[in-house]
Short mmCIF file of C-alpha atoms and ligand atoms in Angstrom, two decimals:
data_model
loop_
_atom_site.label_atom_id
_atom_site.label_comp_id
_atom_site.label_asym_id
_atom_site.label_seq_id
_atom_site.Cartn_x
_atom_site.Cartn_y
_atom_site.Cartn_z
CA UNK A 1 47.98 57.22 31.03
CA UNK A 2 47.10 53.75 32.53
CA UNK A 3 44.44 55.00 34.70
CA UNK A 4 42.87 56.73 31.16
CA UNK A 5 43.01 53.39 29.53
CA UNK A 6 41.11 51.52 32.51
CA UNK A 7 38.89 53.98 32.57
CA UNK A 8 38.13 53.67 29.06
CA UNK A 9 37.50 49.74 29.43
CA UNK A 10 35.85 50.47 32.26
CA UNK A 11 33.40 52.76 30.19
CA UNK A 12 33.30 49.94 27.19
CA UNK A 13 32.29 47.33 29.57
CA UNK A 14 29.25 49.21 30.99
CA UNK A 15 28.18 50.04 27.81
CA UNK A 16 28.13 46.35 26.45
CA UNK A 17 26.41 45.47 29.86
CA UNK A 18 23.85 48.08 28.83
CA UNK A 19 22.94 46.75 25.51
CA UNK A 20 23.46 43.35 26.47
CA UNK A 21 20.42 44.03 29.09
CA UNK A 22 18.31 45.95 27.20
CA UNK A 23 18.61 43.25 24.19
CA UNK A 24 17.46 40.75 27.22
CA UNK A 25 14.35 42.70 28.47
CA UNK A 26 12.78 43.51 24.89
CA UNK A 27 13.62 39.68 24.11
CA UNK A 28 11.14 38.96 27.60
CA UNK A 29 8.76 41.66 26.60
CA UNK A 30 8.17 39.44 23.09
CA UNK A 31 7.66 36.10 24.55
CA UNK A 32 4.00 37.09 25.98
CA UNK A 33 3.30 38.78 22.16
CA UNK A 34 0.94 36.99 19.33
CA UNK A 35 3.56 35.72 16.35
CA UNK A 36 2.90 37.17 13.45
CA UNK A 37 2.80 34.25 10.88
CA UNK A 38 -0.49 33.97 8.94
CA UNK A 39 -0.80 30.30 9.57
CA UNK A 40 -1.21 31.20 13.61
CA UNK A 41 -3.22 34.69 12.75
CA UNK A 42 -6.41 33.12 11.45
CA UNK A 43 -9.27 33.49 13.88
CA UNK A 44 -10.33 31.00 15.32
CA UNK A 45 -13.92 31.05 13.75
CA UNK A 46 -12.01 30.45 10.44
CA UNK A 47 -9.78 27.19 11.97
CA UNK A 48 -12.94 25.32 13.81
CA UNK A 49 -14.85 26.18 10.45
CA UNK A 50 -12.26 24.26 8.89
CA UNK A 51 -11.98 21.60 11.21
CA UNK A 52 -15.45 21.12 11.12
CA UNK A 53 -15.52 20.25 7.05
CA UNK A 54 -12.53 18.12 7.74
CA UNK A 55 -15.09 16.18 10.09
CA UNK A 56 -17.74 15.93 7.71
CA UNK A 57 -15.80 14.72 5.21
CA UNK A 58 -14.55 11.58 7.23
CA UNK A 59 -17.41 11.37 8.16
CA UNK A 60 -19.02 11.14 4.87
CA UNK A 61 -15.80 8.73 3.66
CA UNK A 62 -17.03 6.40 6.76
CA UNK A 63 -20.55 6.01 6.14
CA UNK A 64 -19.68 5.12 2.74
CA UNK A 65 -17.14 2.28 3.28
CA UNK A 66 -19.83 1.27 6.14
CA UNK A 67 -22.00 0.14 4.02
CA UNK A 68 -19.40 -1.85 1.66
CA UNK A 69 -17.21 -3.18 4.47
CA UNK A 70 -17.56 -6.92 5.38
CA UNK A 71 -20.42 -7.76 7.56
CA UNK A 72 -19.35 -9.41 10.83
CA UNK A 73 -21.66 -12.30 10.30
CA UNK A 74 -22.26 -13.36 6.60
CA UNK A 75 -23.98 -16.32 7.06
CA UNK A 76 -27.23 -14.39 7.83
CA UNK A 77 -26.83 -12.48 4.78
CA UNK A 78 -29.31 -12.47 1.39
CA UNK A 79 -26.14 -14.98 -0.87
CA UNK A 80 -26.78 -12.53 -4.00
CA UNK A 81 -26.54 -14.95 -7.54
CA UNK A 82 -24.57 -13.22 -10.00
CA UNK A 83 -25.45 -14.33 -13.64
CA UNK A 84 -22.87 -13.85 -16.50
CA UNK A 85 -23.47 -15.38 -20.23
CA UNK A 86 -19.89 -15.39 -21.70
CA UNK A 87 -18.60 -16.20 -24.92
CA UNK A 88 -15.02 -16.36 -26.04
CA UNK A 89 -13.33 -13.90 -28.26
CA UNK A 90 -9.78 -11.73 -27.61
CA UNK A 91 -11.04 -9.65 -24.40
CA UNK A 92 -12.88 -12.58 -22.70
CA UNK A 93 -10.20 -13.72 -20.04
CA UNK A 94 -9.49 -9.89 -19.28
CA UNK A 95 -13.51 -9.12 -18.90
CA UNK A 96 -14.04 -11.97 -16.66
CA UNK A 97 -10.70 -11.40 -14.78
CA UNK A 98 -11.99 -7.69 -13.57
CA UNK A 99 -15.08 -9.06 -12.86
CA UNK A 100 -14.27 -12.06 -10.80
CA UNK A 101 -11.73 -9.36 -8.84
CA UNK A 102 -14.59 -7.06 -7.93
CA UNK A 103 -16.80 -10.23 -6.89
CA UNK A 104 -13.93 -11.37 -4.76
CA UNK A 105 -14.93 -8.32 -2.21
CA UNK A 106 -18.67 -8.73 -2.36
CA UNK A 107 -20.03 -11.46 1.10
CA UNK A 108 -22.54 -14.08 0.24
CA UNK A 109 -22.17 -13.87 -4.00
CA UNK A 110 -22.57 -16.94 -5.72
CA UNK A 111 -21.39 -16.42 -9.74
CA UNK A 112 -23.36 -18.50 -12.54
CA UNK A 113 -20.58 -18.38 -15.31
CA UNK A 114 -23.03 -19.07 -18.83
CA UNK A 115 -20.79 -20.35 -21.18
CA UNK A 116 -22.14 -19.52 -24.94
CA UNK A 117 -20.34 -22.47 -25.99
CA UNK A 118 -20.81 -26.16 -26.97
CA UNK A 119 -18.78 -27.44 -24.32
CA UNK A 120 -16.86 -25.94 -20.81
CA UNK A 121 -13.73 -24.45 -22.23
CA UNK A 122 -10.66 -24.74 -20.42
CA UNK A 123 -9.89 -21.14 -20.11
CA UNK A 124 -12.91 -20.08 -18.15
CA UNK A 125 -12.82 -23.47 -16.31
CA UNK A 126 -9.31 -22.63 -15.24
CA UNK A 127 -10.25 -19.16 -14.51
CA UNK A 128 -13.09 -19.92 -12.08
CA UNK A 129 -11.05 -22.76 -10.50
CA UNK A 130 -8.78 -20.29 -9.23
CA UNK A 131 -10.72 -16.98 -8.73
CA UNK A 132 -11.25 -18.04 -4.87
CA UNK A 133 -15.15 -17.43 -5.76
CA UNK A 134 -18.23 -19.78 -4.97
CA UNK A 135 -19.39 -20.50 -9.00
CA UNK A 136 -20.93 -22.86 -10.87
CA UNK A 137 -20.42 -23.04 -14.39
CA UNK A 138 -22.52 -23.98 -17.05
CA UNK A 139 -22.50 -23.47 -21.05
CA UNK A 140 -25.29 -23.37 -23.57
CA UNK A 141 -24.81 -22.82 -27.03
CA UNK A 142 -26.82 -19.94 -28.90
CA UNK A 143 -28.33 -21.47 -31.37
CA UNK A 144 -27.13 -20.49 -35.17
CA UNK A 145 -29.56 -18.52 -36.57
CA UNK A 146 -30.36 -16.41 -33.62
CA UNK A 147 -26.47 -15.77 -32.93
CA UNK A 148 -24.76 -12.53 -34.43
CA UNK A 149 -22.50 -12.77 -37.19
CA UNK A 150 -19.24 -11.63 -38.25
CA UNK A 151 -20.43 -7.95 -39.26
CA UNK A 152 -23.56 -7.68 -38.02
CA UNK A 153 -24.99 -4.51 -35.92
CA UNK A 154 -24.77 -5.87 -32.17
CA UNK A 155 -28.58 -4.38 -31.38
CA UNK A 156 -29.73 -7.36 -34.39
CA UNK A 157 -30.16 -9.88 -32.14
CA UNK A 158 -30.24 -10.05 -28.76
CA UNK A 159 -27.31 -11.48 -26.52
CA UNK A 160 -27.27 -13.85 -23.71
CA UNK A 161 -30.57 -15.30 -23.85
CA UNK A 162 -30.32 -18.71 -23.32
CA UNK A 163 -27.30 -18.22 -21.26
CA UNK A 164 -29.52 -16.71 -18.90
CA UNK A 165 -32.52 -18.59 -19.11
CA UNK A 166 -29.96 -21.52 -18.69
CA UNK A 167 -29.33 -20.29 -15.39
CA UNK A 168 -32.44 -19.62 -14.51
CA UNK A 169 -33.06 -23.40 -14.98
CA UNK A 170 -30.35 -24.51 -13.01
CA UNK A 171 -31.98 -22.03 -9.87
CA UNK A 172 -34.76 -23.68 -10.22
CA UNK A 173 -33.35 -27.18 -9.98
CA UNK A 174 -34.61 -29.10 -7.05
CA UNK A 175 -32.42 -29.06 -3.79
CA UNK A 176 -30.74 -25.97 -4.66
CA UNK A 177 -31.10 -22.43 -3.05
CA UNK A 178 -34.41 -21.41 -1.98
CA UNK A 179 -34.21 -17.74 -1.41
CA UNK A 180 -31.40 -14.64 -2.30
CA UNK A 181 -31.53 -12.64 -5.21
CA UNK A 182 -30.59 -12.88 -8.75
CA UNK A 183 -28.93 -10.10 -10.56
CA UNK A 184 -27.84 -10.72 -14.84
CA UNK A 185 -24.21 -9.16 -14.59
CA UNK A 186 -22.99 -9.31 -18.16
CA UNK A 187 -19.25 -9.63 -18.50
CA UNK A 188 -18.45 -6.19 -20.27
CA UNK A 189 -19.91 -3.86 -17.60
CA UNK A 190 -18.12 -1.98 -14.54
CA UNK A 191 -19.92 -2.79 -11.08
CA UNK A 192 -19.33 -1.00 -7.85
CA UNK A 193 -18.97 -2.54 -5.25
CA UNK A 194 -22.34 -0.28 -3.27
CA UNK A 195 -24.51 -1.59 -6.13
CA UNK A 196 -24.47 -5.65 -4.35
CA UNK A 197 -25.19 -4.28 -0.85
CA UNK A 198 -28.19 -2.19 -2.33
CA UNK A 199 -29.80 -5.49 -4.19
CA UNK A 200 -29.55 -7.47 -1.11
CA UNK A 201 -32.19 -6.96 0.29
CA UNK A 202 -34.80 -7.33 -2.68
CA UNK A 203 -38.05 -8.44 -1.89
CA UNK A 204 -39.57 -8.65 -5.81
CA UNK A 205 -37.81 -6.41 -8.05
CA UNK A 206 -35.32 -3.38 -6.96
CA UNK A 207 -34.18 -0.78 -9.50
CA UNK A 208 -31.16 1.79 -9.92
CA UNK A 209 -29.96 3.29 -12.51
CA UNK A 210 -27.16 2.77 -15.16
CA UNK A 211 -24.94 4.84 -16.15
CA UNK A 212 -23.52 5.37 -19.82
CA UNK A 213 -26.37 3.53 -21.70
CA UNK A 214 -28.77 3.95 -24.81
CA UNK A 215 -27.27 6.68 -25.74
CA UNK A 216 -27.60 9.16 -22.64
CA UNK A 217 -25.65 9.70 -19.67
CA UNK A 218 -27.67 7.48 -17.80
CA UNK A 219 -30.86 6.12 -17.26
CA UNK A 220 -33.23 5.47 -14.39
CA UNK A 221 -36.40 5.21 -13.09
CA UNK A 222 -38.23 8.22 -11.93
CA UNK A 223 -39.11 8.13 -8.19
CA UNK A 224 -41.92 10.29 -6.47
CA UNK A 225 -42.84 9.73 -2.92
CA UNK A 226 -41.26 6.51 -3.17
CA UNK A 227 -42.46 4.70 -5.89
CA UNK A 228 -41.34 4.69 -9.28
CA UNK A 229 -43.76 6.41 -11.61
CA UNK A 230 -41.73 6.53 -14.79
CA UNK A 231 -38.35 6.34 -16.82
CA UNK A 232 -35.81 8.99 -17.78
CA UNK A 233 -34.74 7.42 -20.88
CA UNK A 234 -33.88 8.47 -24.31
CA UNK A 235 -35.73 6.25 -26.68
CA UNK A 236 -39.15 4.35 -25.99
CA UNK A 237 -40.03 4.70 -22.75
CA UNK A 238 -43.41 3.43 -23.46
CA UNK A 239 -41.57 -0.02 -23.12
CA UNK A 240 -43.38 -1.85 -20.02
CA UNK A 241 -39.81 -1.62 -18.29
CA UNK A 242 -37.61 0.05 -20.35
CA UNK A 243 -34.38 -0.62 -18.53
CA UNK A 244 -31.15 -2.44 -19.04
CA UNK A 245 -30.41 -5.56 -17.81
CA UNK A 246 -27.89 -4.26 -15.54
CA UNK A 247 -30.31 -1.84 -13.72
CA UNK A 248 -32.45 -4.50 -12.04
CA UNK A 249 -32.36 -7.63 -9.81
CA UNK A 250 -35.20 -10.21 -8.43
CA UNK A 251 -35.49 -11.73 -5.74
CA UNK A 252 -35.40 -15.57 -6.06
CA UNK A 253 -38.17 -16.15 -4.00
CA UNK A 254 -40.43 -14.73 -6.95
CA UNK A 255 -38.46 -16.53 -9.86
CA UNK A 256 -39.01 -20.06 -7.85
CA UNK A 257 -43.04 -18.66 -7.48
CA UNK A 258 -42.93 -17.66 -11.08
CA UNK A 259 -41.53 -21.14 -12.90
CA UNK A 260 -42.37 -20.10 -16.37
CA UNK A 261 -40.92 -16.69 -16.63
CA UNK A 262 -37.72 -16.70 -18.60
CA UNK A 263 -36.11 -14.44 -21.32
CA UNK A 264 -37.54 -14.51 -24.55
CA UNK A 265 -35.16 -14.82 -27.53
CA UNK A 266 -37.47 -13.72 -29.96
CA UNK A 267 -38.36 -10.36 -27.92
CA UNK A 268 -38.28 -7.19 -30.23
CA UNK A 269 -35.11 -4.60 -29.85
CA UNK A 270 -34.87 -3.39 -26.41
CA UNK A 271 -37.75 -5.65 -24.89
CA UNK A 272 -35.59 -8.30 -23.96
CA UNK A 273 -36.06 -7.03 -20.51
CA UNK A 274 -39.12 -6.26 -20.58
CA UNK A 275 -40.00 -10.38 -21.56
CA UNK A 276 -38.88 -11.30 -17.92
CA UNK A 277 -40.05 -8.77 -15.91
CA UNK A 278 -42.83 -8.05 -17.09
CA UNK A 279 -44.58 -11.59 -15.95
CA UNK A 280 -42.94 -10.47 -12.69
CA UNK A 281 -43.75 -6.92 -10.77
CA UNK A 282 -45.65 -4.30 -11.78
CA UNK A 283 -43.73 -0.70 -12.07
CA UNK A 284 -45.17 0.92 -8.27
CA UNK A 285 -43.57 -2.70 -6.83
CA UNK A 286 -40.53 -1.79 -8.28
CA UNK A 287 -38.35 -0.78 -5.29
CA UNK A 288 -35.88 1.90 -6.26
CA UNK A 289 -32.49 1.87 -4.73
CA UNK A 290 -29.35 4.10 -4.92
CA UNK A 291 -30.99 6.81 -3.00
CA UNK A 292 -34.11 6.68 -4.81
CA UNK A 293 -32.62 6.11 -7.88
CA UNK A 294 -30.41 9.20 -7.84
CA UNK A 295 -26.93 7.74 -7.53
CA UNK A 296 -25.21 6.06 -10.38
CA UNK A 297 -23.45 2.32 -9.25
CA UNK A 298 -23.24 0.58 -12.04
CA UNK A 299 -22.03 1.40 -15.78
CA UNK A 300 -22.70 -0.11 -19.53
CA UNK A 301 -19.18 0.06 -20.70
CA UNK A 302 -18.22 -1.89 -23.61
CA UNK A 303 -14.67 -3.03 -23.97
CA UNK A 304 -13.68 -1.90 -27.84
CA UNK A 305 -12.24 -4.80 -30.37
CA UNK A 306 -8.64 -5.04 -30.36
CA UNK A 307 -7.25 -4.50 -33.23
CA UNK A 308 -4.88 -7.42 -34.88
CA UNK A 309 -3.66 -5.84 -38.03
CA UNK A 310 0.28 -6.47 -36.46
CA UNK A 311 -0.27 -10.31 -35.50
CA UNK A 312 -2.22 -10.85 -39.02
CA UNK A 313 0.67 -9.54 -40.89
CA UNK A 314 3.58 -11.22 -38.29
CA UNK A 315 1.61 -14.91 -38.24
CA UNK A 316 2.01 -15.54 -41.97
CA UNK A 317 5.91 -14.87 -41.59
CA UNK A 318 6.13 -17.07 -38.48
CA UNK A 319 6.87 -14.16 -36.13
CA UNK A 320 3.45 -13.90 -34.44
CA UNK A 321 2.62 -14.78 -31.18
CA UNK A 322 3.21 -17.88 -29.25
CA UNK A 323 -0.49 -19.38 -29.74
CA UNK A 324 0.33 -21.62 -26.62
CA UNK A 325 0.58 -17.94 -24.77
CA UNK A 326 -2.85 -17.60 -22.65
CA UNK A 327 -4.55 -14.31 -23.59
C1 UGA B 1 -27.18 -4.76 -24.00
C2 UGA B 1 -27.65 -5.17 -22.63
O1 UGA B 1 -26.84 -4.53 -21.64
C3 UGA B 1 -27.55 -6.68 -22.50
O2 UGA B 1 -27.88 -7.07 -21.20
C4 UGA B 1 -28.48 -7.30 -23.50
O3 UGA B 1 -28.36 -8.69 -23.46
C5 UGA B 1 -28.08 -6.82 -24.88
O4 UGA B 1 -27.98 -5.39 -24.97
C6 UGA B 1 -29.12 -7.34 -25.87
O5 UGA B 1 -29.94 -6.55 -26.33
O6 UGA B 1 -29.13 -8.55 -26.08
P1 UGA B 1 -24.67 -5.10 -25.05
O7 UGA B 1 -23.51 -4.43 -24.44
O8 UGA B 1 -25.17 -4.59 -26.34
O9 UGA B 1 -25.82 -5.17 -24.00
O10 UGA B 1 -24.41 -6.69 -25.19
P2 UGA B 1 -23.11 -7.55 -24.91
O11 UGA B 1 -22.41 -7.04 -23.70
O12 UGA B 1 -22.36 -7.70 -26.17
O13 UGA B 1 -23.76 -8.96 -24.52
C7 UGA B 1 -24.47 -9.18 -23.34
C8 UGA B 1 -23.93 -10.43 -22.63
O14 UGA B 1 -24.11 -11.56 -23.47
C9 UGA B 1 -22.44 -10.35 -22.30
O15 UGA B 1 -22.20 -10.88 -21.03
C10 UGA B 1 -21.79 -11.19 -23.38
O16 UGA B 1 -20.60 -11.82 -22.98
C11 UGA B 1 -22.88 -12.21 -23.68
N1 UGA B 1 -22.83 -12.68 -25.10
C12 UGA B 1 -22.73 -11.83 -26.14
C13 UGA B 1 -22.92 -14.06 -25.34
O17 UGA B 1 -23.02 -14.85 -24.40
N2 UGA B 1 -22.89 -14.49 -26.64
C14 UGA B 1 -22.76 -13.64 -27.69
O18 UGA B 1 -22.72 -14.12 -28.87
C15 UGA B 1 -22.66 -12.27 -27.43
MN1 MN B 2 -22.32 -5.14 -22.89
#
């Protein structure tokens, strides 16, 4: 009976040795196989093909950054002068607050703050004063009659004339800078930072285009084998240079040669540009920039009125805003 049982365990034993074994070999036989998850089954062709857009595209991300990163040495750059007229009203601190922020990461910019005011007011003074820019700030008033009203369609009379011709004045002051390049940056537009680094290097006049403007998508000058030849824009293109003031800037050097040329206040509807330029360049000097003119870098947004109908109704009850409250 004993000898049956041992026999038995013997038996058991040799069997579990068995399929112990045989478990271990076909375990051995599946390290040297290919795993089967997807991830690790794509051919290679498909993984370098991969790898190689992944490369492109950081590529592509470095280039770009390249060309806005901060020069090593930025005393030898073009200092670009940055003109803004200004006038106050509910959105003016947060306008020139975005600006001055984007301006704080462009080398060599110098901002002319325009003031359409009677006299420096403390808010933009205050503002400058801290924005850690280089700025000088001036003011002009607009005269009466040839300021909008209360009501009026915005395209009545143009904006920012003297603001800008006041600046021009002060550029051409004796002692101060005798070259760099001059571009009108009104306060209500969205800049990229690309848009600087292609003015920089302006000889007479460089062009690019502008996005959301006169009613299109964008518009720009035309470029054929280099040169411009003519304007993609919705109305009047037979206007000597029918562009927006944010889709050009001059070199100094040709302002200073040019002492007369100035805005004119009294130019027709959409040839306020035209009055400056056109004294200037001719339209094959134009030099285009943005890739030929193909890249949008700069926008025409308009900030909308805020509306006050709350405050009006609070203020006459006492409950309105703190007026001492900076907005
Ligand atoms: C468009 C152009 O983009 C302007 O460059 C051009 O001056 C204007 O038309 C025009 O035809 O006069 P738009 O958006 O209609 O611009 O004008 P705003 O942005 O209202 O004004 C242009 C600049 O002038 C701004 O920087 C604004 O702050 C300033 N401005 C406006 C004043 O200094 N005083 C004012 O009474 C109104
Ligand atoms: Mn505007």
């Amino acid at each position: 009976m004993a000898t049956r049982m041992r026999l038995k365990l013997k038996t058991v034993f040799v069997l579990y040795f068995m399929v112990s074994l045989l478990g271990l070999i076909y375990a051995l036989m599946q390290l040297g196989q290919r795993c089967d998850c997807t991830e690790h089954d794509m051919p290679k062709e498909r993984t370098i093909s991969r790898l190689r857009g992944e490369l492109h595209r950081l590529q592509e991300q470095a280039r770009k950054s390249e060309a806005t990163r901060r020069p090593q040495k930025e005393s030898s750059l073009p200092t670009i002068f940055v003109v803004t007229p200004t006038y106050a009203r509910l959105v003016q601190k947060a306008e020139l607050t975005r600006l001055s922020q984007t301006f704080l990461h462009v080398p060599r910019l110098h901002w002319i703050v325009v003031e359409d005011s009677q006299r420096k007011t403390p808010l933009v003074e205050q503002l400058l004063a801290k924005s850690g820019l280089t700025y000088t700030h001036l003011h002009v008033a607009t005269a009466k009659e040839r300021k909008l009203q209360e009501g009026d369609p915005n395209w009545l009379k143009p904006r920012g004339v003297e603001q800008r011709n006041e600046a021009l004045r002060w550029l051409r002051e004796d002692g101060k800078a005798r070259e760099g390049v001059v571009y009108f940056a009104d306060d209500d537009n969205t800049y990229s930072l690309q848009i600087f680094e292609e003015m920089r290097n302006t000889q007479r006049v460089s062009v690019w285009p502008v996005g959301l403007v006169g009613g299109m998508k964008y518009e720009k000058p035309v470029v054929e084998r280099g040169k411009v030849v003519r304007f993609h824009v919705g109305w009047r293109p037979s206007r000597p240079f029918p562009m927006d003031m944010a889709g050009f800037a001059v070199s100094l050097k040709l302002l200073l040669d040019n002492p007369d040329s100035c805005f004119d206040g009294n130019a027709a509807m959409g040839f306020l540009e035209s009055s400056l330029l056109q004294g200037l360049v001719t339209m094959d000097q134009l030099e285009p920039k943005a890739d030929n003119c193909s890249k949008v870098l700069v926008w025409h947004t308009r900030t909308e009125k805020p509306k006050m109908k709350r405050e009006d109704a609070l203020q006459p009850q006492g409950l309105g805003s703190d007026p001492a409250v900076e907005v």
